[in-house]
Coordinates of C-alpha atoms and ligand atoms in Angstrom, one line a residue:
M6 CA 4.5 32.1 -5.5
S7 CA 0.9 32.1 -4.1
F8 CA -2.1 30.0 -5.0
A9 CA -3.7 33.0 -6.7
D10 CA -0.9 32.9 -9.3
L11 CA -1.8 29.4 -10.5
G12 CA -5.1 30.1 -12.3
L13 CA -7.4 28.4 -9.8
S14 CA -11.0 29.6 -9.5
D15 CA -12.2 31.8 -6.7
K16 CA -14.2 29.0 -5.1
V17 CA -11.1 26.8 -4.9
L18 CA -8.9 29.6 -3.6
K19 CA -11.4 30.3 -0.8
A20 CA -11.3 26.6 0.2
V21 CA -7.5 26.5 0.1
A22 CA -7.4 29.6 2.4
A23 CA -9.9 27.9 4.7
A24 CA -7.6 24.8 4.8
G25 CA -4.9 27.1 6.1
Y26 CA -2.5 26.7 3.2
T27 CA -0.5 29.9 2.4
E28 CA 1.8 28.6 -0.3
P29 CA 1.6 25.9 -2.9
T30 CA 4.1 23.0 -2.5
P31 CA 6.6 22.5 -5.4
I32 CA 4.5 19.8 -7.1
Q33 CA 1.4 22.0 -6.8
A34 CA 3.2 25.1 -8.2
N35 CA 4.6 23.2 -11.1
A36 CA 1.7 20.9 -12.0
I37 CA -1.4 23.0 -11.5
P38 CA -0.9 25.5 -14.3
H39 CA -0.3 22.7 -16.8
V40 CA -3.3 20.7 -15.6
L41 CA -5.5 23.9 -16.1
A42 CA -4.0 24.3 -19.6
R43 CA -5.3 20.8 -20.3
R44 CA -1.8 19.3 -20.7
D45 CA -1.0 15.7 -19.8
V46 CA 1.2 15.7 -16.7
L47 CA 3.8 13.1 -15.6
G48 CA 4.3 13.8 -11.9
I49 CA 7.1 12.1 -10.1
A50 CA 6.2 12.7 -6.5
Q51 CA 4.9 10.8 -3.6
T52 CA 2.5 11.3 -0.8
G53 CA 3.5 13.9 1.7
T54 CA 4.5 16.3 -1.1
G55 CA 1.0 17.8 -1.5
K56 CA 0.5 15.7 -4.7
T57 CA -3.2 15.0 -4.1
A58 CA -4.1 18.7 -4.1
A59 CA -1.9 19.1 -7.2
F60 CA -4.7 17.3 -9.1
T61 CA -7.8 17.9 -7.0
L62 CA -7.6 21.7 -7.0
P63 CA -7.3 22.1 -10.8
M64 CA -9.9 19.4 -11.3
L65 CA -12.4 21.3 -9.1
T66 CA -11.8 24.5 -11.1
M67 CA -12.3 22.7 -14.4
L68 CA -15.4 20.9 -13.2
E69 CA -17.2 24.1 -12.4
T70 CA -18.5 24.1 -16.0
G71 CA -20.5 21.2 -17.4
R72 CA -22.8 18.6 -15.9
A73 CA -22.6 14.9 -15.1
R74 CA -24.8 12.4 -16.8
A75 CA -26.1 9.1 -15.3
R76 CA -23.6 6.3 -15.4
M77 CA -21.1 8.4 -17.2
P78 CA -18.5 9.9 -14.9
R79 CA -16.7 13.1 -16.1
T80 CA -13.4 12.4 -14.4
L81 CA -11.8 9.2 -13.1
I82 CA -9.1 8.8 -10.5
L83 CA -7.5 5.4 -10.0
E84 CA -5.9 4.5 -6.7
P85 CA -4.2 1.3 -5.7
T86 CA -5.7 0.9 -2.2
R87 CA -9.1 1.6 -0.6
E88 CA -7.5 3.9 2.0
L89 CA -5.8 6.0 -0.6
A90 CA -9.1 6.2 -2.6
A91 CA -10.9 7.3 0.6
Q92 CA -8.3 9.9 1.2
V93 CA -8.8 11.4 -2.2
V94 CA -12.5 11.7 -1.4
E95 CA -11.6 13.5 1.8
N96 CA -9.5 16.0 -0.3
F97 CA -12.5 16.7 -2.6
E98 CA -14.7 17.2 0.5
R99 CA -12.1 19.6 2.0
Y100 CA -11.4 21.7 -1.1
G101 CA -14.8 21.3 -2.7
T102 CA -16.8 22.9 0.2
N103 CA -17.9 25.7 -2.2
H104 CA -18.9 23.3 -5.0
K105 CA -21.9 21.1 -5.7
L106 CA -20.2 18.2 -7.2
N107 CA -21.1 14.5 -7.1
V108 CA -18.1 12.5 -5.9
A109 CA -18.4 8.7 -5.9
L110 CA -16.0 6.2 -4.3
I111 CA -15.9 2.8 -5.9
I112 CA -13.9 0.4 -3.8
G113 CA -14.1 -3.3 -2.8
G114 CA -15.3 -4.5 0.5
V115 CA -18.5 -2.5 0.5
S116 CA -21.9 -3.3 -1.1
F117 CA -22.5 -2.7 -4.8
A118 CA -26.0 -1.3 -4.3
D119 CA -25.0 2.1 -2.8
Q120 CA -22.3 2.5 -5.3
D121 CA -24.7 1.7 -8.2
A122 CA -27.1 4.4 -6.8
K123 CA -24.4 7.0 -6.8
L124 CA -23.3 6.2 -10.3
M125 CA -27.0 6.4 -11.5
R126 CA -27.2 10.0 -10.1
G127 CA -24.4 11.2 -12.3
T128 CA -20.8 11.5 -11.1
D129 CA -18.5 14.4 -11.6
V130 CA -15.5 12.6 -10.0
L131 CA -15.2 8.9 -9.8
I132 CA -12.5 7.6 -7.4
A133 CA -11.9 3.9 -7.7
T134 CA -9.6 1.0 -7.1
P135 CA -9.2 -0.9 -10.4
G136 CA -10.8 -4.3 -9.5
R137 CA -14.1 -2.9 -8.2
L138 CA -14.3 -0.5 -11.2
L139 CA -14.0 -3.4 -13.6
D140 CA -16.6 -5.3 -11.6
H141 CA -19.1 -2.4 -12.1
F142 CA -18.2 -2.1 -15.7
E143 CA -18.7 -5.8 -16.3
R144 CA -22.1 -5.6 -14.6
G145 CA -23.1 -3.0 -17.2
K146 CA -23.5 -0.3 -14.6
L147 CA -20.9 2.1 -15.9
L148 CA -19.8 3.8 -19.1
L149 CA -16.4 5.4 -19.3
T150 CA -16.9 7.1 -22.6
G151 CA -17.6 10.4 -21.0
V152 CA -14.3 10.6 -19.1
E153 CA -12.6 13.9 -19.9
L154 CA -9.8 13.6 -17.4
L155 CA -8.1 10.5 -16.0
V156 CA -5.7 10.4 -13.0
I157 CA -3.5 7.3 -12.5
D158 CA -2.1 7.8 -9.0
E159 CA 0.7 5.8 -7.4
A160 CA 1.6 4.0 -10.6
D161 CA 4.6 2.2 -9.2
R162 CA 2.5 0.8 -6.4
M163 CA -0.1 -0.3 -9.0
L164 CA 2.8 -2.2 -10.7
D165 CA 3.9 -3.8 -7.4
M166 CA 0.3 -5.0 -6.7
G167 CA -0.1 -6.5 -10.2
F168 CA -2.8 -3.9 -11.2
I169 CA -1.2 -2.9 -14.5
P170 CA -3.2 -5.3 -16.8
D171 CA -6.4 -3.9 -15.2
I172 CA -5.2 -0.3 -15.7
E173 CA -4.4 -1.1 -19.4
R174 CA -7.9 -2.4 -19.8
I175 CA -9.5 0.6 -18.1
V176 CA -7.4 3.1 -20.2
K177 CA -8.7 1.4 -23.4
M178 CA -12.3 2.2 -22.3
V179 CA -11.8 5.9 -21.8
P180 CA -11.8 8.2 -24.8
F181 CA -8.5 8.7 -26.6
T182 CA -9.0 12.5 -26.4
R183 CA -9.0 12.6 -22.6
Q184 CA -6.4 14.5 -20.5
T185 CA -4.2 12.2 -18.4
L186 CA -2.4 12.9 -15.2
F187 CA 0.0 10.2 -14.2
F188 CA 1.8 10.1 -10.8
S189 CA 4.4 7.8 -9.5
A190 CA 7.0 8.0 -6.7
T191 CA 9.6 6.1 -8.8
M192 CA 10.1 5.6 -12.5
P193 CA 11.3 2.1 -13.1
P194 CA 11.5 1.1 -16.9
E195 CA 8.1 -0.6 -16.8
I196 CA 6.5 2.6 -15.5
E197 CA 8.3 4.7 -18.1
R198 CA 6.8 2.4 -20.8
L199 CA 3.3 2.9 -19.4
A200 CA 3.8 6.7 -19.1
D201 CA 4.8 6.7 -22.8
M202 CA 1.8 4.6 -23.7
F203 CA -0.8 6.5 -21.7
L204 CA 0.4 10.1 -22.0
S205 CA 0.5 12.4 -24.9
N206 CA 3.3 15.0 -24.9
P207 CA 3.3 15.3 -21.2
Q208 CA 4.7 18.0 -19.0
R209 CA 7.2 16.2 -16.6
V210 CA 7.1 17.5 -13.0
E211 CA 9.5 16.0 -10.5
V212 CA 9.9 16.7 -6.8
S213 CA 12.6 15.3 -4.5
R214 CA 12.2 11.8 -3.0
P215 CA 11.9 11.2 0.7
A216 CA 15.2 9.3 0.8
S217 CA 16.8 12.7 0.7
A218 CA 14.1 14.5 2.7
A219 CA 14.3 12.2 5.7
T220 CA 17.0 14.2 7.5
T221 CA 14.7 15.0 10.4
I222 CA 14.3 11.2 11.2
E223 CA 16.5 9.6 13.8
Q224 CA 17.0 6.1 12.6
K225 CA 18.1 3.2 14.9
L226 CA 18.6 -0.5 14.5
V227 CA 17.7 -2.7 17.4
A228 CA 19.3 -6.2 17.8
T229 CA 16.8 -8.8 18.6
S230 CA 16.4 -12.6 18.6
S231 CA 14.5 -13.7 15.5
E232 CA 12.2 -15.9 17.6
A233 CA 8.7 -14.4 17.5
A234 CA 7.9 -14.2 21.2
A235 CA 11.3 -12.7 22.1
K236 CA 10.9 -10.3 19.2
R237 CA 7.6 -9.1 20.6
D238 CA 9.2 -8.7 24.0
T239 CA 12.0 -6.5 22.4
L240 CA 9.3 -4.4 20.8
R241 CA 7.4 -3.9 24.0
K242 CA 10.5 -2.8 25.8
L243 CA 11.3 -0.4 23.0
I244 CA 7.9 1.1 23.0
R245 CA 7.9 1.5 26.7
A246 CA 11.4 3.1 26.7
A247 CA 10.8 5.4 23.6
D248 CA 11.3 9.1 24.3
E249 CA 8.5 11.5 23.3
L250 CA 6.3 8.7 21.9
K251 CA 3.1 10.4 20.9
N252 CA 1.9 7.8 18.4
G253 CA 3.6 5.2 16.3
I254 CA 3.1 2.8 13.4
I255 CA 4.5 -0.7 13.8
F256 CA 5.1 -2.4 10.4
C257 CA 5.0 -6.2 9.8
N258 CA 5.8 -7.9 6.5
R259 CA 2.9 -10.2 6.6
K260 CA -0.7 -9.5 7.3
R261 CA -1.2 -12.5 9.5
D262 CA 1.6 -11.2 11.7
V263 CA -0.2 -7.8 11.9
A264 CA -3.2 -9.4 13.5
L265 CA -1.1 -11.6 15.8
L266 CA 1.1 -8.7 17.0
Q267 CA -1.9 -6.4 17.5
R268 CA -3.6 -9.0 19.8
S269 CA -0.4 -9.6 21.6
L270 CA 0.2 -5.9 22.3
A271 CA -3.4 -5.4 23.4
K272 CA -3.0 -8.3 25.8
H273 CA 0.0 -6.6 27.3
G274 CA -2.1 -3.5 27.9
F275 CA -1.2 -1.3 24.9
S276 CA -3.9 0.7 23.1
V277 CA -3.4 -0.5 19.6
A278 CA -5.3 -1.0 16.3
A279 CA -4.5 -3.1 13.3
L280 CA -4.6 -2.3 9.6
H281 CA -4.2 -5.0 6.9
G282 CA -5.8 -6.0 3.7
D283 CA -8.0 -8.8 5.0
M284 CA -10.0 -6.5 7.2
D285 CA -13.3 -5.2 5.9
Q286 CA -13.6 -1.6 4.9
R287 CA -15.5 -0.5 8.0
A288 CA -12.9 -2.1 10.3
R289 CA -10.1 -0.4 8.4
M290 CA -11.7 3.0 8.5
Q291 CA -12.4 2.6 12.2
A292 CA -8.8 1.7 12.9
L293 CA -7.6 4.6 10.9
D294 CA -10.0 7.1 12.4
G295 CA -9.0 6.0 15.9
F296 CA -5.4 6.4 15.1
R297 CA -5.8 9.7 13.4
S298 CA -7.8 11.2 16.2
G299 CA -5.2 10.1 18.8
E300 CA -7.6 7.8 20.6
V301 CA -5.5 4.8 19.7
P302 CA -1.9 5.8 19.7
L303 CA -0.4 2.6 18.1
L304 CA -1.2 1.1 14.8
V305 CA 0.2 -2.3 13.6
A306 CA 0.1 -2.3 9.8
S307 CA 1.3 -4.0 6.6
D308 CA 3.0 -2.1 3.9
V309 CA 0.2 -2.1 1.4
A310 CA -2.4 -1.1 3.9
A311 CA -0.3 1.8 5.2
R312 CA 1.1 3.0 1.9
G313 CA 0.5 6.7 1.3
L314 CA -1.8 7.2 4.3
D315 CA -2.0 10.8 5.2
I316 CA -1.5 10.7 8.9
P317 CA 0.1 13.9 10.1
A318 CA 2.7 14.0 12.9
V319 CA 3.5 10.4 13.6
S320 CA 6.3 10.5 16.2
H321 CA 7.6 6.9 15.8
V322 CA 7.9 4.2 13.3
F323 CA 8.8 0.7 14.4
N324 CA 9.8 -1.9 11.9
F325 CA 8.9 -5.1 13.7
D326 CA 10.1 -6.9 10.5
I327 CA 12.8 -5.5 8.4
P328 CA 11.2 -5.0 5.0
H329 CA 12.2 -7.4 2.2
H330 CA 12.3 -4.5 -0.3
A331 CA 14.6 -1.6 0.5
E332 CA 12.2 0.9 -1.0
D333 CA 9.6 0.0 1.5
Y334 CA 11.9 1.0 4.3
V335 CA 12.0 4.6 2.8
H336 CA 8.2 4.6 2.6
R337 CA 7.7 3.3 6.1
I338 CA 10.1 5.7 7.8
G339 CA 8.6 8.5 5.7
R340 CA 5.5 8.2 7.8
T341 CA 7.4 10.1 10.5
G342 CA 9.4 13.2 10.4
R343 CA 7.0 14.8 8.0
A344 CA 6.9 18.5 7.2
G345 CA 10.2 19.2 9.1
R346 CA 9.0 17.6 12.4
A347 CA 11.4 15.3 14.3
G348 CA 10.7 11.6 13.9
H349 CA 12.1 8.4 15.2
A350 CA 12.4 5.1 13.3
F351 CA 13.4 1.9 15.0
T352 CA 14.1 -1.3 13.0
L353 CA 14.3 -4.7 14.7
V354 CA 17.1 -6.8 13.2
G355 CA 17.7 -10.4 13.9
R356 CA 20.1 -13.0 12.4
G357 CA 19.1 -13.7 8.8
D358 CA 18.1 -10.0 8.2
E359 CA 21.6 -9.0 7.2
R360 CA 21.0 -9.0 3.4
S361 CA 17.8 -6.9 3.7
L362 CA 19.7 -4.5 6.0
S363 CA 22.6 -4.0 3.6
A364 CA 20.1 -3.4 0.7
I365 CA 18.5 -0.6 2.8
E366 CA 21.8 1.0 3.8
N367 CA 22.9 0.9 0.1
L368 CA 19.6 2.6 -1.0
I369 CA 19.7 5.4 1.6
G370 CA 23.5 5.7 1.1
Q371 CA 24.4 5.6 4.8
P372 CA 24.8 3.0 7.6
I373 CA 22.0 3.1 10.2
P374 CA 23.4 3.2 13.8
W375 CA 22.6 0.5 16.3
L376 CA 20.9 1.2 19.6
D377 CA 22.9 -0.3 22.4
G378 CA 25.1 -2.7 20.5
D379 CA 24.7 -4.7 17.3
L380 CA 23.7 -8.4 16.7
A381 CA 26.9 -9.6 18.4
S382 CA 25.7 -8.1 21.6
L383 CA 22.6 -10.3 21.9
S384 CA 22.6 -12.4 25.1
V385 CA 24.3 -15.8 24.8
G386 CA 21.0 -17.6 25.6
E387 CA 19.0 -16.0 22.9
G388 CA 21.8 -16.1 20.4
D389 CA 22.5 -19.8 21.0
A390 CA 18.9 -20.9 20.8
D391 CA 18.6 -18.9 17.6
E392 CA 21.8 -20.2 16.1
G393 CA 20.8 -23.8 17.0
R394 CA 17.6 -23.5 15.1
T395 CA 19.1 -21.7 12.2
R396 CA 21.8 -24.3 11.9
R397 CA 19.3 -27.1 12.0
R398 CA 17.2 -25.4 9.3
G399 CA 20.3 -24.6 7.3
G400 CA 21.3 -28.2 7.4
R401 CA 18.0 -29.4 6.0
K402 CA 17.5 -30.4 2.4
E403 CA 15.4 -28.0 0.3
S404 CA 12.5 -30.6 0.1
D405 CA 12.4 -30.7 3.9
Q406 CA 12.2 -27.0 4.1
K407 CA 9.4 -27.0 1.6
E408 CA 7.5 -29.5 3.8
A409 CA 8.1 -27.4 6.8
R410 CA 6.6 -24.4 5.0
A411 CA 3.6 -26.4 3.9
E412 CA 3.2 -27.6 7.5
G413 CA 3.3 -23.9 8.6
G414 CA 0.6 -23.0 6.0
R415 CA -1.6 -25.9 7.1
R416 CA -1.3 -24.8 10.7
V417 CA -2.4 -21.3 9.9
R418 CA -5.5 -22.5 8.2
G419 CA -6.2 -25.2 10.8
R420 CA -8.8 -24.7 13.6
R421 CA -6.7 -25.7 16.6
P422 CA -5.4 -22.6 18.4
R423 CA -1.7 -22.4 18.0
S424 CA 0.7 -22.4 20.9
E425 CA 3.3 -19.6 21.3
E426 CA 6.0 -22.2 20.2
E427 CA 4.1 -23.1 17.0
Q428 CA 3.7 -19.4 16.2
S429 CA 7.3 -18.7 16.6
A430 CA 8.3 -21.8 14.6
E431 CA 6.2 -20.5 11.8
A432 CA 7.7 -17.0 12.1
K433 CA 11.1 -18.6 11.6
A434 CA 10.1 -20.5 8.5
P435 CA 11.8 -19.0 5.4
P436 CA 9.8 -16.2 3.8
E437 CA 7.5 -17.4 1.1
P438 CA 8.9 -16.8 -2.3
R439 CA 7.9 -13.4 -3.9
A440 CA 7.4 -15.4 -7.1
E441 CA 3.9 -16.1 -5.7
A442 CA 3.0 -12.4 -6.0
P443 CA 0.8 -11.6 -9.0
R444 CA 2.6 -11.4 -12.3
R445 CA 3.3 -8.1 -13.8
S446 CA 1.9 -7.2 -17.1
A447 CA 5.3 -7.6 -18.8
E448 CA 5.3 -11.2 -17.8
R449 CA 2.0 -12.0 -19.3
A450 CA 2.1 -13.7 -22.7
P451 CA 1.1 -11.2 -25.4
N452 CA -2.0 -13.2 -26.3
E453 CA -3.0 -13.9 -22.7
R454 CA -6.1 -12.0 -21.7
P455 CA -6.4 -10.8 -18.1
R456 CA -8.7 -13.0 -16.1
E457 CA -12.1 -11.3 -16.3
N458 CA -13.9 -12.6 -13.2
R459 CA -11.3 -12.2 -10.6
R460 CA -11.7 -10.0 -7.6
P461 CA -8.5 -8.0 -7.5
D462 CA -9.5 -5.9 -4.5
H463 CA -9.9 -8.9 -2.3
R464 CA -7.1 -11.0 -3.7
R465 CA -4.3 -8.5 -4.1
D466 CA -5.0 -5.6 -1.8
D467 CA -2.3 -6.8 0.6
D468 CA 1.0 -8.4 0.9
G469 CA 0.1 -11.3 -1.3
D470 CA 1.3 -14.1 1.0
T471 CA -2.1 -15.9 1.5
P472 CA -1.8 -19.2 -0.2
L473 CA -4.3 -19.7 -3.0
G474 CA -6.1 -23.0 -3.2
L475 CA -4.0 -25.7 -1.5
G476 CA -0.9 -23.5 -1.3
E477 CA 2.2 -25.7 -1.2
H478 CA 0.3 -28.6 0.4
V479 CA -0.4 -31.4 -1.9
P480 CA -2.8 -34.0 -0.3
A481 CA -1.4 -37.5 -0.1
F482 CA -4.1 -39.0 -2.3
L483 CA -3.0 -36.9 -5.2
M484 CA 0.5 -38.2 -4.9
R485 CA -0.4 -41.9 -5.1
P486 CA 1.1 -43.6 -8.1
V487 CA -1.4 -44.3 -10.8
T488 CA -1.3 -47.5 -12.8
I489 CA -2.8 -47.3 -16.2
K490 CA -4.0 -50.7 -17.5
K491 CA -3.0 -51.4 -21.1
G492 CA -6.1 -51.8 -23.2
Ligands
LIG24 P1 -0.4 14.5 0.0 O1 1.0 14.5 -0.5 O2 -1.4 14.9 -1.0 O3 -0.7 13.2 0.7 O4 -0.5 15.7 1.1 C1 0.3 15.7 2.3 C2 -0.3 16.6 3.3 O5 0.1 18.0 3.0 C3 -1.8 16.6 3.5 O6 -2.0 16.6 4.9 C4 -2.3 17.9 2.9 O7 -3.4 18.4 3.6 C5 -1.1 18.8 3.2 N1 -0.9 19.9 2.2 C6 -1.2 19.8 0.8 N2 -0.9 21.0 0.2 C7 -0.4 21.8 1.2 C8 0.0 23.2 1.2 N3 0.1 23.9 0.0 N4 0.5 23.7 2.3 C9 0.4 23.0 3.5 N5 0.0 21.7 3.5 C10 -0.4 21.1 2.4

């Protein structure tokens, strides 16, 4: 099958040839004819499969007729993160070189004024994260009644990030008669429900998941002390010893650890950038550009910030923290070994990580081999120190543990620079409960309206572990007993 068989316009075919693509990927071959036939499409595929071109190429063909009107975009693409949204813009630039279309990017972290001006000029393609889109809508700067085609991309990630209520609101604002393309890497029941609700008689197109495609990735576990400074030391040794390391992404579970680890590695002479949701847009793009161009060969990142990034040919992935969710492991290591290239994925494992590890091994259906011995091979000194602390912590009452967590939280927000010991004590505190993550739409009471004035891009575009308000710390004055005098 060639691109010419799919029904794409000449302008698009020229751009595809210029991009050097000779054959459509399976998701492109299966989805593009249905998109051009104006069918709704349910695409079960993830980044790395060529899914972005599966919707951008037919959209470009379709947009060749018709004109945009001020404030009324003709098509709308919703993305969960700013980076993914920016990547879709890049796709339109690459494949749309022969077109004169207005493409607007509406994401948080940048000024409203430029975005307003773009919307005023009339937009053929509006690419947005849900929070900022709603902000524009609420400011009266945008009308969605002219949207002919809606793309909801990375739907399962939208669910993880608590964006579904926003998506439901947005879908209600676009015409019922629109065409909808809905993409998700996985189809949990909540996503099936949404697909049923948003799509009308869709064509289902499914391509294989990376769990089965990752055969070119050499995976290794590396036993480490769980103590933060020792863990960083293990990572440095691993990076220095890694064979054929061209470039690598180092994943942490928490955004504050991303910044900490990046500074530590830089101090030890590594050329390294950081990517997490608290960085402003310019800093994120700068970090990504440096990494993509090869100028900065290492990138420390959190899951949300790195999800779906199109970074070709990453030679190594290091899991500084083992992910809490097994699926994240598959996504992380999927950054390497792409398009049949060899890849290497190393995961640091300390005591206390056993449960996460077995969930991962269950998901991928195979044990991951250890590099130079398992946890039992850790040196006596490290193991003992670790054990001692673990035992002490394990022996505490739950209320004590809570206090320790609150203390950790206070320290993070305090002004005094933290010593290495304090940092490692914090790293050893039990993970903050996932229950603090934004609620999913299914958990919202039926009559509860989504909060209108929130800033989802800022609040939720990351791992969600930043305490809101006072976090778990309750000031002493609030705890004083109150005596109510009888009248
Ligand atoms: P995506 O899944 O959209 O993130 O795309 C993954 C990568 O595949 C991107 O670098 C695209 O430029 C590339 N790509 C998309 N379609 C094709 C194709 N038909 N042939 C070769 N590479 C492609």
